[in-house]
Coordinates of N, CA and C in Angstrom, one line a residue:
M1 N -89.2 17.5 -5.9 CA -89.3 16.7 -7.1 C -88.5 17.6 -8.3
S2 N -87.6 16.9 -9.1 CA -86.9 17.6 -10.2 C -87.2 16.5 -11.3
A3 N -87.2 17.1 -12.5 CA -87.2 16.5 -13.8 C -86.4 17.3 -14.7
S4 N -85.5 16.8 -15.5 CA -84.7 17.4 -16.4 C -85.1 17.4 -17.8
I5 N -84.8 18.1 -18.6 CA -85.1 18.2 -20.1 C -83.8 18.2 -21.0
R6 N -83.9 17.5 -22.0 CA -82.7 17.4 -22.8 C -82.8 18.4 -24.0
L7 N -81.7 19.0 -24.5 CA -81.6 19.7 -25.7 C -80.6 19.3 -26.7
I8 N -81.2 18.8 -28.0 CA -80.6 18.1 -29.1 C -79.8 19.4 -29.8
G9 N -78.6 19.2 -30.1 CA -77.8 20.1 -31.1 C -77.1 21.2 -30.3
L10 N -77.1 21.4 -29.1 CA -76.5 22.2 -28.5 C -74.9 22.3 -28.7
E11 N -74.0 21.3 -28.7 CA -72.8 21.4 -29.0 C -72.4 21.7 -30.4
A12 N -73.3 21.5 -31.4 CA -73.0 21.9 -32.7 C -73.2 23.4 -33.0
A13 N -74.4 24.0 -32.2 CA -74.6 25.3 -32.3 C -73.7 26.2 -31.6
K14 N -73.1 25.7 -30.4 CA -71.9 26.2 -29.6 C -70.8 26.5 -30.4
A15 N -70.4 25.3 -31.4 CA -69.1 25.5 -32.2 C -69.3 26.4 -33.3
Q16 N -70.8 26.4 -33.8 CA -70.9 27.2 -35.1 C -70.9 28.9 -34.6
L17 N -71.4 29.2 -33.4 CA -71.5 30.5 -33.0 C -70.1 30.9 -32.5
A18 N -69.4 30.1 -32.0 CA -68.1 30.4 -31.5 C -67.1 30.7 -32.8
S19 N -67.3 30.0 -33.9 CA -66.6 30.4 -35.0 C -66.9 31.6 -35.6
M20 N -68.1 32.1 -35.3 CA -68.4 33.5 -35.8 C -68.3 34.6 -34.6
G21 N -67.5 34.2 -33.6 CA -67.2 35.2 -32.5 C -68.5 35.5 -31.7
K22 N -69.4 34.4 -31.7 CA -70.4 34.8 -30.8 C -70.7 33.5 -29.6
S23 N -71.4 33.6 -28.7 CA -71.7 32.9 -27.5 C -73.2 32.2 -27.7
V24 N -73.0 31.0 -27.4 CA -74.4 30.4 -27.4 C -75.2 30.7 -26.0
D25 N -74.6 31.0 -25.1 CA -75.2 31.3 -23.7 C -76.5 32.2 -23.7
P26 N -76.5 33.4 -24.5 CA -77.7 34.2 -24.3 C -78.9 33.5 -25.0
V27 N -78.5 32.7 -26.2 CA -79.7 31.9 -26.8 C -80.1 30.9 -25.9
L28 N -79.2 30.1 -25.3 CA -79.6 29.1 -24.3 C -80.5 29.5 -23.1
R29 N -79.9 30.8 -22.6 CA -80.7 31.2 -21.5 C -82.2 31.7 -21.9
G30 N -82.2 32.3 -22.9 CA -83.5 32.9 -23.6 C -84.6 31.9 -23.7
A31 N -83.9 30.6 -24.3 CA -84.9 29.5 -24.7 C -85.3 28.8 -23.5
I32 N -84.4 28.7 -22.3 CA -84.8 28.1 -21.1 C -85.9 28.7 -20.3
D33 N -85.5 30.1 -20.3 CA -86.3 30.8 -19.3 C -87.9 31.0 -20.1
T34 N -87.8 31.1 -21.4 CA -89.1 31.1 -22.0 C -89.9 30.0 -22.0
T35 N -89.2 28.9 -22.1 CA -89.8 27.6 -21.9 C -90.5 27.4 -20.6
A36 N -89.6 27.9 -19.4 CA -90.1 27.8 -18.0 C -91.5 28.5 -18.0
V37 N -91.4 29.8 -18.4 CA -92.6 30.6 -18.3 C -93.8 29.8 -19.1
D38 N -93.6 29.5 -20.3 CA -94.7 28.8 -20.9 C -95.3 27.5 -20.5
V39 N -94.4 26.6 -20.0 CA -94.8 25.7 -19.3 C -95.6 25.9 -17.9
R40 N -95.4 26.8 -17.2 CA -96.2 27.3 -16.2 C -97.6 27.8 -16.5
R41 N -97.3 28.7 -17.5 CA -98.5 29.2 -18.0 C -99.5 28.4 -19.0
R42 N -99.1 27.3 -19.6 CA -99.9 26.3 -20.2 C -100.1 25.0 -19.6
K43 N -99.2 24.5 -18.9 CA -99.5 23.1 -18.3 C -99.7 23.1 -16.8
Y44 N -99.5 24.2 -15.8 CA -99.9 24.2 -14.5 C -100.9 24.9 -14.1
V45 N -100.8 26.2 -14.6 CA -101.9 27.2 -14.2 C -103.2 26.9 -14.7
P46 N -103.6 26.6 -16.1 CA -105.0 26.4 -16.5 C -105.7 25.2 -15.8
P47 N -104.9 24.1 -15.4 CA -105.6 23.0 -14.7 C -106.0 23.4 -13.4
M48 N -105.1 24.0 -12.7 CA -105.5 24.5 -11.4 C -106.4 25.5 -11.1
A49 N -106.3 26.4 -12.0 CA -107.1 27.7 -11.9 C -108.7 27.5 -11.5
P50 N -109.3 26.6 -12.1 CA -110.5 26.5 -11.7 C -110.9 25.9 -10.4
M51 N -110.0 25.5 -9.7 CA -110.1 24.9 -8.4 C -110.0 26.1 -7.2
F52 N -109.3 27.2 -7.7 CA -109.0 28.4 -6.8 C -109.9 29.6 -7.3
K53 N -109.8 30.6 -6.4 CA -110.7 31.8 -6.8 C -109.9 32.7 -8.0
S54 N -108.9 32.3 -8.3 CA -108.1 33.3 -9.5 C -107.2 32.5 -10.0
R55 N -106.9 33.1 -11.3 CA -105.7 32.4 -12.1 C -104.4 32.9 -11.5
R56 N -104.4 34.2 -11.2 CA -103.5 34.9 -10.5 C -102.8 34.3 -9.3
F57 N -103.9 33.8 -8.4 CA -103.5 33.3 -7.2 C -102.6 32.0 -7.5
V58 N -103.1 31.1 -8.3 CA -102.1 30.0 -8.8 C -100.9 30.4 -9.1
A59 N -100.8 31.1 -10.2 CA -99.5 31.7 -10.9 C -98.6 32.3 -9.8
S60 N -99.0 33.0 -8.9 CA -98.2 33.7 -7.7 C -97.7 32.5 -6.8
R61 N -98.2 31.3 -6.8 CA -97.7 30.3 -5.9 C -97.0 29.4 -6.5
I62 N -96.4 29.4 -7.9 CA -95.5 28.7 -8.6 C -94.5 29.6 -8.8
I63 N -93.4 29.8 -8.0 CA -92.2 30.6 -8.2 C -91.6 30.3 -9.5
L64 N -91.2 31.2 -10.3 CA -90.0 30.7 -11.5 C -88.8 31.4 -11.1
K65 N -87.5 30.6 -11.1 CA -86.3 31.0 -10.8 C -85.5 30.7 -12.3
K66 N -85.3 32.0 -12.7 CA -84.8 31.9 -14.0 C -83.1 31.7 -14.0
V67 N -82.6 31.3 -15.3 CA -81.1 31.1 -15.5 C -80.3 32.1 -14.9
R68 N -79.2 31.7 -14.1 CA -78.3 32.6 -13.6 C -77.0 32.6 -14.3
L69 N -77.0 33.5 -15.2 CA -75.9 33.5 -16.5 C -74.4 33.6 -15.8
R70 N -74.4 34.6 -14.7 CA -73.2 34.9 -13.9 C -72.6 33.7 -13.2
K71 N -73.5 32.9 -12.9 CA -72.8 31.6 -12.1 C -72.8 30.3 -13.2
K72 N -73.1 30.7 -14.2 CA -73.2 29.6 -15.3 C -74.0 28.5 -15.0
I73 N -75.1 28.8 -14.3 CA -76.1 27.7 -14.1 C -77.1 27.7 -15.0
F74 N -77.2 26.8 -16.0 CA -78.2 26.9 -16.9 C -79.4 25.9 -16.7
D75 N -80.1 26.6 -15.7 CA -81.4 25.8 -15.4 C -82.4 26.7 -14.8
A76 N -83.6 26.6 -15.3 CA -84.7 27.1 -14.7 C -85.5 26.4 -13.9
R77 N -86.2 27.1 -12.7 CA -86.8 26.0 -12.1 C -88.3 26.8 -11.6
L78 N -89.2 25.7 -11.5 CA -90.5 26.1 -11.2 C -90.8 25.5 -9.7
I79 N -91.0 26.4 -8.8 CA -91.0 26.0 -7.3 C -92.5 26.3 -7.0
P80 N -93.3 25.3 -6.7 CA -94.7 25.5 -6.2 C -94.6 25.5 -4.8
S81 N -95.3 26.4 -4.1 CA -95.6 26.6 -2.7 C -96.1 25.5 -2.2
S82 N -95.3 25.0 -1.0 CA -95.7 23.8 -0.1 C -96.6 24.0 0.9
S83 N -96.8 25.5 1.3 CA -97.7 25.9 2.2 C -99.1 25.5 1.9
G84 N -100.0 25.1 2.8 CA -101.4 24.6 2.6 C -102.1 26.0 2.3
V85 N -103.2 25.6 1.4 CA -104.1 26.8 0.9 C -105.3 26.8 1.8
Y86 N -105.5 28.2 2.2 CA -106.9 28.3 2.9 C -108.0 27.8 2.2
V87 N -108.9 27.0 2.9 CA -110.1 26.3 2.2 C -111.0 27.6 1.7
T88 N -111.0 28.6 2.2 CA -111.9 29.8 1.6 C -111.2 30.3 0.2
E89 N -110.0 29.8 0.0 CA -109.4 30.1 -1.3 C -109.8 29.3 -2.4
F90 N -110.3 28.1 -2.1 CA -111.0 27.2 -3.0 C -112.1 27.7 -3.5
R91 N -112.4 27.4 -4.8 CA -113.7 27.9 -5.5 C -114.8 27.1 -5.0
R92 N -114.6 25.7 -4.7 CA -115.6 24.6 -4.4 C -115.1 24.2 -3.0
W93 N -115.8 24.3 -2.0 CA -115.7 23.4 -0.8 C -116.8 23.4 -0.1
G94 N -116.9 22.2 0.5 CA -118.2 21.8 1.4 C -117.8 20.9 2.6
F95 N -118.8 20.3 3.2 CA -118.6 19.5 4.3 C -119.5 18.4 4.3
L96 N -119.0 17.2 5.0 CA -119.8 16.0 5.3 C -119.8 15.9 6.8
P97 N -121.1 16.0 7.3 CA -121.3 15.9 8.7 C -121.0 14.5 9.4
V98 N -120.3 14.5 10.5 CA -120.0 13.3 11.2 C -120.7 13.3 12.6
S99 N -121.0 14.5 12.9 CA -122.0 14.7 14.3 C -123.0 15.9 14.1
P100 N -123.8 16.1 15.0 CA -124.5 17.4 15.1 C -123.8 18.7 14.9
T101 N -122.6 18.5 15.5 CA -121.6 19.9 15.8 C -120.5 19.8 15.0
R102 N -119.9 18.7 14.3 CA -118.8 18.6 13.5 C -119.1 17.9 12.2
A103 N -118.2 18.5 11.3 CA -118.4 17.9 9.9 C -116.9 18.0 9.3
R104 N -116.5 17.1 8.6 CA -115.2 16.9 7.8 C -115.4 17.8 6.5
I105 N -114.3 18.6 6.2 CA -114.1 19.6 5.3 C -113.7 18.9 3.9
I106 N -114.4 19.2 2.9 CA -113.8 18.7 1.4 C -113.7 19.9 0.5
V107 N -112.7 19.6 -0.3 CA -112.3 20.9 -1.2 C -112.3 20.2 -2.6
G108 N -112.8 21.1 -3.8 CA -112.6 20.6 -4.9 C -111.3 20.2 -5.5
S109 N -111.1 19.0 -6.4 CA -109.9 18.7 -6.7 C -110.0 18.6 -8.3
F110 N -109.1 18.1 -9.0 CA -109.2 17.8 -10.4 C -110.2 16.9 -10.8
K111 N -110.2 15.7 -10.1 CA -111.5 14.7 -10.4 C -112.0 14.3 -8.9
G112 N -113.1 14.9 -8.6 CA -113.7 14.6 -7.2 C -113.2 15.7 -6.3
S113 N -112.7 15.3 -5.0 CA -112.6 16.1 -3.9 C -111.5 15.4 -3.2
R114 N -110.9 16.5 -2.1 CA -110.0 15.9 -1.1 C -110.4 16.4 0.2
V115 N -110.0 15.8 1.2 CA -110.4 16.1 2.6 C -109.4 17.2 3.2
A116 N -109.7 18.1 3.8 CA -109.0 19.4 4.2 C -109.0 19.1 5.8
A117 N -107.7 19.7 6.4 CA -107.6 19.5 7.8 C -108.5 20.6 8.4
G118 N -109.4 20.1 9.3 CA -110.2 21.2 9.9 C -111.5 20.6 10.1
F119 N -112.6 21.5 10.6 CA -113.8 21.0 10.8 C -114.7 22.2 10.4
V120 N -116.2 21.9 10.4 CA -117.1 22.9 10.2 C -118.2 22.6 11.2
N121 N -118.7 23.6 11.8 CA -120.0 23.2 12.8 C -121.3 23.3 11.8
P122 N -122.0 22.3 11.6 CA -122.9 22.3 10.7 C -124.2 23.0 11.6
A123 N -124.3 22.9 12.8 CA -125.3 23.6 13.4 C -125.1 25.2 13.6
S124 N -124.0 25.7 13.3 CA -123.6 27.1 13.4 C -124.4 27.9 11.9
F125 N -124.7 29.0 12.2 CA -125.3 29.9 11.3 C -124.3 30.4 10.3
A126 N -122.9 30.5 10.4 CA -121.9 30.8 9.7 C -121.4 29.8 8.8
R127 N -121.3 28.6 9.6 CA -120.8 27.4 9.0 C -119.2 27.7 8.3
Q128 N -118.4 28.1 9.0 CA -117.0 28.5 8.7 C -116.2 27.4 8.8
P129 N -115.1 27.2 7.9 CA -114.1 26.0 8.0 C -112.9 26.5 8.9
W130 N -112.9 25.8 10.2 CA -111.9 26.0 11.2 C -110.9 25.1 11.2
R131 N -109.7 25.3 11.5 CA -108.5 24.6 11.6 C -108.6 23.8 12.8
T132 N -107.7 22.6 12.8 CA -107.8 21.8 14.1 C -106.1 21.5 14.0
R133 N -105.6 21.1 15.2 CA -104.0 20.8 15.2 C -103.9 19.5 15.9
T134 N -103.0 18.8 15.3 CA -102.9 17.5 15.8 C -101.7 17.5 16.8
E135 N -101.9 16.7 17.9 CA -101.0 16.6 19.0 C -100.7 15.1 19.3
R136 N -99.6 14.7 19.7 CA -99.3 13.3 19.8 C -98.8 13.1 21.3
R137 N -99.8 12.2 22.0 CA -99.5 12.2 23.5 C -99.2 10.5 23.6
T138 N -98.0 10.2 24.1 CA -97.6 8.8 24.0 C -97.7 8.3 22.7
A139 N -98.6 7.1 22.7 CA -98.7 6.3 21.4 C -100.0 6.8 20.7
K140 N -100.7 7.5 21.3 CA -102.2 7.8 20.9 C -102.1 9.1 20.1
R141 N -102.9 9.4 19.2 CA -103.1 10.6 18.4 C -104.3 11.1 18.9
T142 N -104.2 12.6 19.4 CA -105.4 13.1 19.7 C -105.5 14.5 18.9
Y143 N -106.8 14.9 18.6 CA -106.9 16.0 18.1 C -107.3 17.1 19.0
R144 N -106.9 18.4 18.8 CA -107.1 19.6 19.7 C -107.5 20.9 18.9
Y145 N -108.5 21.4 19.2 CA -108.6 22.8 18.4 C -107.8 23.8 18.9
E146 N -107.6 24.6 17.8 CA -106.7 25.7 18.1 C -107.5 26.6 19.3
S147 N -106.7 27.4 20.1 CA -107.3 28.1 21.1 C -108.0 29.4 20.6
A148 N -107.4 29.9 19.5 CA -108.1 31.0 18.6 C -108.5 30.4 17.5
L149 N -109.6 30.5 17.1 CA -110.1 29.7 15.8 C -109.4 30.4 14.5
K150 N -108.9 29.6 13.7 CA -108.2 30.1 12.5 C -108.8 29.3 11.3
P151 N -108.8 29.8 10.1 CA -109.2 29.3 9.0 C -108.7 27.9 8.7
A152 N -109.2 27.0 8.2 CA -108.8 25.6 7.8 C -108.0 25.6 6.5
I153 N -107.1 24.6 6.5 CA -106.1 24.6 5.3 C -106.3 23.4 4.5
G154 N -106.4 23.5 3.3 CA -106.5 22.5 2.4 C -105.2 22.1 1.7
P155 N -105.2 21.2 0.7 CA -104.0 20.8 0.1 C -103.2 21.9 -0.5
S156 N -101.8 21.9 -0.6 CA -100.9 22.9 -1.2 C -101.0 22.8 -2.6
I157 N -100.4 23.9 -3.1 CA -100.3 24.1 -4.7 C -99.3 22.9 -5.0
A158 N -98.3 22.8 -4.3 CA -97.2 21.7 -4.6 C -97.8 20.3 -4.7
F159 N -98.9 20.0 -4.0 CA -99.6 18.8 -4.1 C -100.3 18.6 -5.5
F160 N -100.9 19.6 -6.0 CA -101.5 19.4 -7.2 C -100.4 19.5 -8.5
F161 N -99.3 20.5 -8.1 CA -98.4 20.5 -8.9 C -97.7 19.2 -9.3
K162 N -97.4 18.3 -8.5 CA -96.8 17.0 -8.3 C -97.6 16.1 -9.4
R163 N -98.9 16.1 -9.2 CA -99.8 15.4 -9.8 C -99.9 15.7 -11.5
L164 N -99.6 16.9 -11.7 CA -99.5 17.5 -13.0 C -98.2 17.2 -13.9
T165 N -97.1 16.9 -12.9 CA -95.8 16.7 -13.6 C -95.8 15.3 -13.9
N166 N -96.1 15.0 -15.3 CA -96.2 13.6 -15.9 C -95.6 13.7 -17.2
R167 N -95.7 12.6 -17.8 CA -94.9 12.4 -19.3 C -95.4 13.5 -20.2
D168 N -96.7 13.8 -20.3 CA -97.1 14.7 -21.2 C -96.6 16.1 -21.0
T169 N -96.5 16.5 -19.7 CA -95.8 17.7 -19.3 C -94.5 17.8 -19.8
L170 N -93.7 16.8 -19.4 CA -92.2 16.7 -19.8 C -91.9 16.8 -21.3
Q171 N -92.9 15.9 -22.0 CA -92.7 16.1 -23.5 C -93.0 17.5 -24.0
F172 N -94.1 17.9 -23.5 CA -94.4 19.3 -23.9 C -93.2 20.3 -23.7
A173 N -92.6 20.3 -22.4 CA -91.4 21.2 -22.3 C -90.3 20.7 -23.0
N174 N -89.9 19.6 -23.3 CA -88.9 19.3 -24.3 C -88.9 19.8 -25.5
R175 N -90.2 19.6 -26.1 CA -90.5 20.1 -27.4 C -90.5 21.5 -27.5
R176 N -90.9 22.3 -26.4 CA -91.0 23.6 -26.5 C -89.6 24.3 -26.3
L177 N -88.7 23.6 -25.6 CA -87.4 24.0 -25.4 C -86.7 24.0 -26.9
Q178 N -86.8 22.8 -27.4 CA -86.2 22.5 -28.7 C -86.7 23.5 -29.7
N179 N -87.9 23.8 -29.9 CA -88.4 24.7 -30.8 C -87.8 26.3 -30.5
E180 N -88.0 26.5 -29.4 CA -87.5 27.9 -28.9 C -85.9 28.0 -29.0
F181 N -85.1 27.0 -28.7 CA -83.7 27.2 -28.9 C -83.5 27.4 -30.4
Q182 N -84.1 26.5 -31.5 CA -83.7 26.7 -32.7 C -84.1 27.8 -33.3
R183 N -85.2 28.7 -32.8 CA -85.7 29.8 -33.3 C -84.7 30.8 -33.0
R184 N -84.4 30.9 -31.7 CA -83.4 31.8 -31.3 C -81.9 31.7 -32.0
Y185 N -81.5 30.5 -32.0 CA -80.3 30.1 -32.8 C -80.2 30.8 -34.2
R186 N -81.4 30.4 -34.9 CA -81.5 30.9 -36.3 C -81.3 32.4 -36.3
K187 N -82.0 33.2 -35.4 CA -82.0 34.5 -35.4 C -80.7 35.2 -35.0
E188 N -79.9 34.4 -34.1 CA -78.6 34.9 -33.7 C -77.5 34.6 -35.1
L189 N -77.8 33.5 -35.8 CA -77.1 33.1 -37.0 C -77.1 34.4 -37.9
I190 N -78.2 34.7 -38.2 CA -78.8 35.9 -39.2 C -78.2 37.2 -38.7
R191 N -78.2 37.4 -37.5 CA -77.5 38.7 -36.7 C -76.0 38.4 -37.0
A192 N -75.4 37.5 -36.8 CA -73.9 37.5 -36.7 C -73.6 37.5 -38.1
A193 N -74.5 37.0 -39.2 CA -74.0 37.1 -40.5 C -74.2 38.5 -41.1
A194 N -75.0 39.2 -40.5 CA -75.2 40.6 -41.1 C -73.9 41.6 -40.9

């Protein structure tokens, strides 16, 4: 999923700085990188952090690719991990029994809960979430448990990231980029005039 942000006044700023023998590139790069960091820190990590064991865990799974000035690529990207998250990394998880020895795993989400891929044995003393593996045989789907028990996996960070990327997030990013660009641009004008 990609969303673009528009910057107003870039061409005028570019022309004015060029007339003073300066480039707009460092100003633009700084504004884009700062905006990307701020959007991740304010719009993605705080809503997701309560669902997982730590804020750092969420931040580390939303990779920031900064502007590459050498290649003249003026975009910064936030790339959420699409790998499933172990159920035990969720702050809240539970299970809904479907039989005496099998239960469906649920994990806490923004509003309510989501079903995770796996099972819990409610009759067990430990009641740990274990992974299942899906196999297809002809047209019928059958479930088969892993030969060695592995921890169950819940929704990925990308799943939650996609739900948080909405109009409000994009408007925030637009405003933040515009303000940061203007702040850096004015600073560069003062420096060039001195």
